Amino acid sequence: MTWFHHALVTGGAGFIGSHLTDRLVENCEVTVYDDFSNGDADHVPEEASVIQADVRKRKPLADAVAEADVVFHEAAQVSVQQSVSNPKSSQEVNVDPMLTILESARDTDTRVILASSAALYGHPIYLPIDEEHPKEPTSPYGLEKLTADHYCRLYHDLYEVETVALRYFNAYGPRQQGGDYSGVISIFRDQALANDDITVEGDGEQTRDFVHVDDIVQANLLAATSDDAVGKAFNIGTGDSITIRELADTIKNVTDSESDIVHVDSREGDIDRSEASIDKAREVLGFQPEYTVFEGLRDYLGQGRP
Ligand code: UD1
């Protein structure tokens, strides 16, 4: 296992990127690249240097990559819904900067770790979903992540760039922002704590594999330091799933909320079932998630209580 000296974290002020930066600064020099459109400067540890810029700006991004031994590319437009409303602007954030990073890495031997997504699989034809599962994304977001993920493999195969794609299932944890376009756990949490209606979209029978942000950080550190990881893609989840209705009930109970659970329209492009096979990540990376969803929710909701 080889450690690195200088890491670049795009989206380093954001939800996953800031947790990763917190861990990285304990071991190496870290540069955070963020435009603070979504991220929060208060979440960036003072040991990290900051480049305040948009990932769509090619030169500052390429220069920052050239300075680093490893890039964790976490910056993204993360909302499936927003990609459906505006595919072009979503593509500009989720795909083009990937090429800027890979082109720069091609010249500099920088390792590139991509925050890829389970959304690239689309509706599963079998469960759990392994990395070989057919990829038929049902949203522009899923297609964008598939494109970026596949570019990682191509740049490894064609140009020997050290790339790893980590296909996150549904991430949650402290610092995930609420609001309409955030992940469902942070939305339900805010609704439950305010005693507002908890809005289950559709029948609530859709399932997700919710993975705690600390486990995502663990996977990134393993991907950056393992020689066997390069050129490969890995599912990062818990290997288990729950329905959205079960999630709503659990969050209501854990927070002692008086909210009603109501059903509203389902979403366009929504995936009906999702559960990861994490065998490959276990075998190749030594990945071992520390939180089940129920443990993780207790941790996350415990912190959020008034
Ligand atoms: C999420 C991520 C995406 C990631 C993908 C991987 C967010 C915003 N999106 O997409 O970046 O790549 O997982 O699997 O984190 N729901 C409700 N009520 C609400 C909000 C959501 O019922 O108020 C439902 C949705 O209809 C959906 C499920 O919860 O069925 C999950 O939605 P969401 O948290 O937005 O995540 P994904 O669309 O799975």
mmCIF file with all atom_site columns, N, CA, C and O in Angstrom, residues 195-222:
data_model
loop_
_atom_site.group_PDB
_atom_site.id
_atom_site.type_symbol
_atom_site.label_atom_id
_atom_site.label_alt_id
_atom_site.label_comp_id
_atom_site.label_asym_id
_atom_site.label_entity_id
_atom_site.label_seq_id
_atom_site.pdbx_PDB_ins_code
_atom_site.Cartn_x
_atom_site.Cartn_y
_atom_site.Cartn_z
_atom_site.occupancy
_atom_site.B_iso_or_equiv
_atom_site.pdbx_formal_charge
_atom_site.auth_seq_id
_atom_site.auth_comp_id
_atom_site.auth_asym_id
_atom_site.auth_atom_id
_atom_site.pdbx_PDB_model_num
ATOM 1   N N  . ASN A 1 195 ? -41.940 18.494 12.619 1.00 0.00 ? 195 ASN A N  1
ATOM 2   C CA . ASN A 1 195 ? -43.311 17.940 12.698 1.00 0.00 ? 195 ASN A CA 1
ATOM 3   C C  . ASN A 1 195 ? -44.146 18.256 11.458 1.00 0.00 ? 195 ASN A C  1
ATOM 4   O O  . ASN A 1 195 ? -45.375 18.376 11.526 1.00 0.00 ? 195 ASN A O  1
ATOM 5   N N  . ASP A 1 196 ? -43.477 18.448 10.323 1.00 0.00 ? 196 ASP A N  1
ATOM 6   C CA . ASP A 1 196 ? -44.182 18.613 9.044  1.00 0.00 ? 196 ASP A CA 1
ATOM 7   C C  . ASP A 1 196 ? -44.505 17.237 8.459  1.00 0.00 ? 196 ASP A C  1
ATOM 8   O O  . ASP A 1 196 ? -43.920 16.228 8.874  1.00 0.00 ? 196 ASP A O  1
ATOM 9   N N  . ASP A 1 197 ? -45.366 17.224 7.430  1.00 0.00 ? 197 ASP A N  1
ATOM 10  C CA . ASP A 1 197 ? -45.655 15.947 6.761  1.00 0.00 ? 197 ASP A CA 1
ATOM 11  C C  . ASP A 1 197 ? -44.379 15.341 6.185  1.00 0.00 ? 197 ASP A C  1
ATOM 12  O O  . ASP A 1 197 ? -43.558 16.059 5.597  1.00 0.00 ? 197 ASP A O  1
ATOM 13  N N  . ILE A 1 198 ? -44.227 14.039 6.364  1.00 0.00 ? 198 ILE A N  1
ATOM 14  C CA . ILE A 1 198 ? -43.107 13.325 5.728  1.00 0.00 ? 198 ILE A CA 1
ATOM 15  C C  . ILE A 1 198 ? -43.629 12.836 4.375  1.00 0.00 ? 198 ILE A C  1
ATOM 16  O O  . ILE A 1 198 ? -44.610 12.083 4.324  1.00 0.00 ? 198 ILE A O  1
ATOM 17  N N  . THR A 1 199 ? -42.978 13.289 3.309  1.00 0.00 ? 199 THR A N  1
ATOM 18  C CA . THR A 1 199 ? -43.525 13.113 1.960  1.00 0.00 ? 199 THR A CA 1
ATOM 19  C C  . THR A 1 199 ? -42.915 11.899 1.256  1.00 0.00 ? 199 THR A C  1
ATOM 20  O O  . THR A 1 199 ? -41.825 11.966 0.685  1.00 0.00 ? 199 THR A O  1
ATOM 21  N N  . VAL A 1 200 ? -43.616 10.792 1.300  1.00 0.00 ? 200 VAL A N  1
ATOM 22  C CA . VAL A 1 200 ? -43.164 9.595  0.584  1.00 0.00 ? 200 VAL A CA 1
ATOM 23  C C  . VAL A 1 200 ? -43.652 9.698  -0.859 1.00 0.00 ? 200 VAL A C  1
ATOM 24  O O  . VAL A 1 200 ? -44.859 9.841  -1.101 1.00 0.00 ? 200 VAL A O  1
ATOM 25  N N  . GLU A 1 201 ? -42.732 9.627  -1.801 1.00 0.00 ? 201 GLU A N  1
ATOM 26  C CA . GLU A 1 201 ? -43.117 9.742  -3.210 1.00 0.00 ? 201 GLU A CA 1
ATOM 27  C C  . GLU A 1 201 ? -43.484 8.368  -3.764 1.00 0.00 ? 201 GLU A C  1
ATOM 28  O O  . GLU A 1 201 ? -42.713 7.414  -3.617 1.00 0.00 ? 201 GLU A O  1
ATOM 29  N N  . GLY A 1 202 ? -44.661 8.294  -4.367 1.00 0.00 ? 202 GLY A N  1
ATOM 30  C CA . GLY A 1 202 ? -45.132 7.011  -4.885 1.00 0.00 ? 202 GLY A CA 1
ATOM 31  C C  . GLY A 1 202 ? -45.631 6.147  -3.739 1.00 0.00 ? 202 GLY A C  1
ATOM 32  O O  . GLY A 1 202 ? -45.978 6.645  -2.661 1.00 0.00 ? 202 GLY A O  1
ATOM 33  N N  . ASP A 1 203 ? -45.605 4.816  -3.947 1.00 0.00 ? 203 ASP A N  1
ATOM 34  C CA . ASP A 1 203 ? -46.152 3.928  -2.914 1.00 0.00 ? 203 ASP A CA 1
ATOM 35  C C  . ASP A 1 203 ? -45.168 3.653  -1.783 1.00 0.00 ? 203 ASP A C  1
ATOM 36  O O  . ASP A 1 203 ? -45.508 3.015  -0.791 1.00 0.00 ? 203 ASP A O  1
ATOM 37  N N  . GLY A 1 204 ? -43.927 4.138  -1.946 1.00 0.00 ? 204 GLY A N  1
ATOM 38  C CA . GLY A 1 204 ? -42.933 3.952  -0.882 1.00 0.00 ? 204 GLY A CA 1
ATOM 39  C C  . GLY A 1 204 ? -42.319 2.567  -0.879 1.00 0.00 ? 204 GLY A C  1
ATOM 40  O O  . GLY A 1 204 ? -41.521 2.224  -0.010 1.00 0.00 ? 204 GLY A O  1
ATOM 41  N N  . GLU A 1 205 ? -42.701 1.736  -1.849 1.00 0.00 ? 205 GLU A N  1
ATOM 42  C CA . GLU A 1 205 ? -42.154 0.377  -1.910 1.00 0.00 ? 205 GLU A CA 1
ATOM 43  C C  . GLU A 1 205 ? -40.793 0.339  -2.598 1.00 0.00 ? 205 GLU A C  1
ATOM 44  O O  . GLU A 1 205 ? -40.139 -0.694 -2.656 1.00 0.00 ? 205 GLU A O  1
ATOM 45  N N  . GLN A 1 206 ? -40.371 1.475  -3.188 1.00 0.00 ? 206 GLN A N  1
ATOM 46  C CA . GLN A 1 206 ? -39.040 1.503  -3.798 1.00 0.00 ? 206 GLN A CA 1
ATOM 47  C C  . GLN A 1 206 ? -37.974 1.337  -2.715 1.00 0.00 ? 206 GLN A C  1
ATOM 48  O O  . GLN A 1 206 ? -38.163 1.798  -1.586 1.00 0.00 ? 206 GLN A O  1
ATOM 49  N N  . THR A 1 207 ? -36.891 0.656  -3.042 1.00 0.00 ? 207 THR A N  1
ATOM 50  C CA . THR A 1 207 ? -35.851 0.385  -2.042 1.00 0.00 ? 207 THR A CA 1
ATOM 51  C C  . THR A 1 207 ? -34.560 1.117  -2.389 1.00 0.00 ? 207 THR A C  1
ATOM 52  O O  . THR A 1 207 ? -34.301 1.444  -3.561 1.00 0.00 ? 207 THR A O  1
ATOM 53  N N  . ARG A 1 208 ? -33.766 1.376  -1.358 1.00 0.00 ? 208 ARG A N  1
ATOM 54  C CA . ARG A 1 208 ? -32.439 1.956  -1.534 1.00 0.00 ? 208 ARG A CA 1
ATOM 55  C C  . ARG A 1 208 ? -31.474 1.303  -0.546 1.00 0.00 ? 208 ARG A C  1
ATOM 56  O O  . ARG A 1 208 ? -31.867 0.872  0.541  1.00 0.00 ? 208 ARG A O  1
ATOM 57  N N  . ASP A 1 209 ? -30.209 1.291  -0.925 1.00 0.00 ? 209 ASP A N  1
ATOM 58  C CA . ASP A 1 209 ? -29.112 0.824  -0.073 1.00 0.00 ? 209 ASP A CA 1
ATOM 59  C C  . ASP A 1 209 ? -28.433 2.086  0.444  1.00 0.00 ? 209 ASP A C  1
ATOM 60  O O  . ASP A 1 209 ? -27.696 2.746  -0.287 1.00 0.00 ? 209 ASP A O  1
ATOM 61  N N  . PHE A 1 210 ? -28.707 2.443  1.701  1.00 0.00 ? 210 PHE A N  1
ATOM 62  C CA . PHE A 1 210 ? -28.202 3.704  2.266  1.00 0.00 ? 210 PHE A CA 1
ATOM 63  C C  . PHE A 1 210 ? -26.855 3.469  2.938  1.00 0.00 ? 210 PHE A C  1
ATOM 64  O O  . PHE A 1 210 ? -26.745 2.632  3.837  1.00 0.00 ? 210 PHE A O  1
ATOM 65  N N  . VAL A 1 211 ? -25.876 4.253  2.532  1.00 0.00 ? 211 VAL A N  1
ATOM 66  C CA . VAL A 1 211 ? -24.515 4.042  3.032  1.00 0.00 ? 211 VAL A CA 1
ATOM 67  C C  . VAL A 1 211 ? -24.038 5.307  3.743  1.00 0.00 ? 211 VAL A C  1
ATOM 68  O O  . VAL A 1 211 ? -24.173 6.422  3.230  1.00 0.00 ? 211 VAL A O  1
ATOM 69  N N  . HIS A 1 212 ? -23.515 5.108  4.951  1.00 0.00 ? 212 HIS A N  1
ATOM 70  C CA . HIS A 1 212 ? -23.075 6.244  5.775  1.00 0.00 ? 212 HIS A CA 1
ATOM 71  C C  . HIS A 1 212 ? -21.815 6.870  5.176  1.00 0.00 ? 212 HIS A C  1
ATOM 72  O O  . HIS A 1 212 ? -20.939 6.173  4.669  1.00 0.00 ? 212 HIS A O  1
ATOM 73  N N  . VAL A 1 213 ? -21.734 8.191  5.298  1.00 0.00 ? 213 VAL A N  1
ATOM 74  C CA . VAL A 1 213 ? -20.612 8.918  4.686  1.00 0.00 ? 213 VAL A CA 1
ATOM 75  C C  . VAL A 1 213 ? -19.250 8.447  5.212  1.00 0.00 ? 213 VAL A C  1
ATOM 76  O O  . VAL A 1 213 ? -18.265 8.432  4.459  1.00 0.00 ? 213 VAL A O  1
ATOM 77  N N  . ASP A 1 214 ? -19.167 8.022  6.458  1.00 0.00 ? 214 ASP A N  1
ATOM 78  C CA . ASP A 1 214 ? -17.871 7.538  6.975  1.00 0.00 ? 214 ASP A CA 1
ATOM 79  C C  . ASP A 1 214 ? -17.410 6.304  6.194  1.00 0.00 ? 214 ASP A C  1
ATOM 80  O O  . ASP A 1 214 ? -16.208 6.092  5.996  1.00 0.00 ? 214 ASP A O  1
ATOM 81  N N  . ASP A 1 215 ? -18.365 5.471  5.787  1.00 0.00 ? 215 ASP A N  1
ATOM 82  C CA . ASP A 1 215 ? -18.001 4.284  5.003  1.00 0.00 ? 215 ASP A CA 1
ATOM 83  C C  . ASP A 1 215 ? -17.584 4.680  3.582  1.00 0.00 ? 215 ASP A C  1
ATOM 84  O O  . ASP A 1 215 ? -16.720 4.041  2.980  1.00 0.00 ? 215 ASP A O  1
ATOM 85  N N  . ILE A 1 216 ? -18.161 5.733  3.069  1.00 0.00 ? 216 ILE A N  1
ATOM 86  C CA . ILE A 1 216 ? -17.741 6.230  1.748  1.00 0.00 ? 216 ILE A CA 1
ATOM 87  C C  . ILE A 1 216 ? -16.310 6.773  1.827  1.00 0.00 ? 216 ILE A C  1
ATOM 88  O O  . ILE A 1 216 ? -15.499 6.539  0.924  1.00 0.00 ? 216 ILE A O  1
ATOM 89  N N  . VAL A 1 217 ? -16.000 7.459  2.908  1.00 0.00 ? 217 VAL A N  1
ATOM 90  C CA . VAL A 1 217 ? -14.630 7.961  3.100  1.00 0.00 ? 217 VAL A CA 1
ATOM 91  C C  . VAL A 1 217 ? -13.656 6.783  3.151  1.00 0.00 ? 217 VAL A C  1
ATOM 92  O O  . VAL A 1 217 ? -12.610 6.787  2.498  1.00 0.00 ? 217 VAL A O  1
ATOM 93  N N  . GLN A 1 218 ? -14.022 5.768  3.906  1.00 0.00 ? 218 GLN A N  1
ATOM 94  C CA . GLN A 1 218 ? -13.173 4.580  4.007  1.00 0.00 ? 218 GLN A CA 1
ATOM 95  C C  . GLN A 1 218 ? -12.884 4.004  2.613  1.00 0.00 ? 218 GLN A C  1
ATOM 96  O O  . GLN A 1 218 ? -11.736 3.690  2.272  1.00 0.00 ? 218 GLN A O  1
ATOM 97  N N  . ALA A 1 219 ? -13.929 3.892  1.796  1.00 0.00 ? 219 ALA A N  1
ATOM 98  C CA . ALA A 1 219 ? -13.763 3.320  0.453  1.00 0.00 ? 219 ALA A CA 1
ATOM 99  C C  . ALA A 1 219 ? -12.812 4.169  -0.393 1.00 0.00 ? 219 ALA A C  1
ATOM 100 O O  . ALA A 1 219 ? -11.983 3.641  -1.147 1.00 0.00 ? 219 ALA A O  1
ATOM 101 N N  . ASN A 1 220 ? -12.907 5.475  -0.264 1.00 0.00 ? 220 ASN A N  1
ATOM 102 C CA . ASN A 1 220 ? -12.023 6.360  -1.034 1.00 0.00 ? 220 ASN A CA 1
ATOM 103 C C  . ASN A 1 220 ? -10.570 6.188  -0.626 1.00 0.00 ? 220 ASN A C  1
ATOM 104 O O  . ASN A 1 220 ? -9.671  6.154  -1.485 1.00 0.00 ? 220 ASN A O  1
ATOM 105 N N  . LEU A 1 221 ? -10.315 6.077  0.672  1.00 0.00 ? 221 LEU A N  1
ATOM 106 C CA . LEU A 1 221 ? -8.923  5.923  1.118  1.00 0.00 ? 221 LEU A CA 1
ATOM 107 C C  . LEU A 1 221 ? -8.363  4.589  0.631  1.00 0.00 ? 221 LEU A C  1
ATOM 108 O O  . LEU A 1 221 ? -7.208  4.504  0.204  1.00 0.00 ? 221 LEU A O  1
ATOM 109 N N  . LEU A 1 222 ? -9.189  3.555  0.661  1.00 0.00 ? 222 LEU A N  1
ATOM 110 C CA . LEU A 1 222 ? -8.734  2.251  0.157  1.00 0.00 ? 222 LEU A CA 1
ATOM 111 C C  . LEU A 1 222 ? -8.457  2.321  -1.350 1.00 0.00 ? 222 LEU A C  1
ATOM 112 O O  . LEU A 1 222 ? -7.461  1.795  -1.836 1.00 0.00 ? 222 LEU A O  1
#
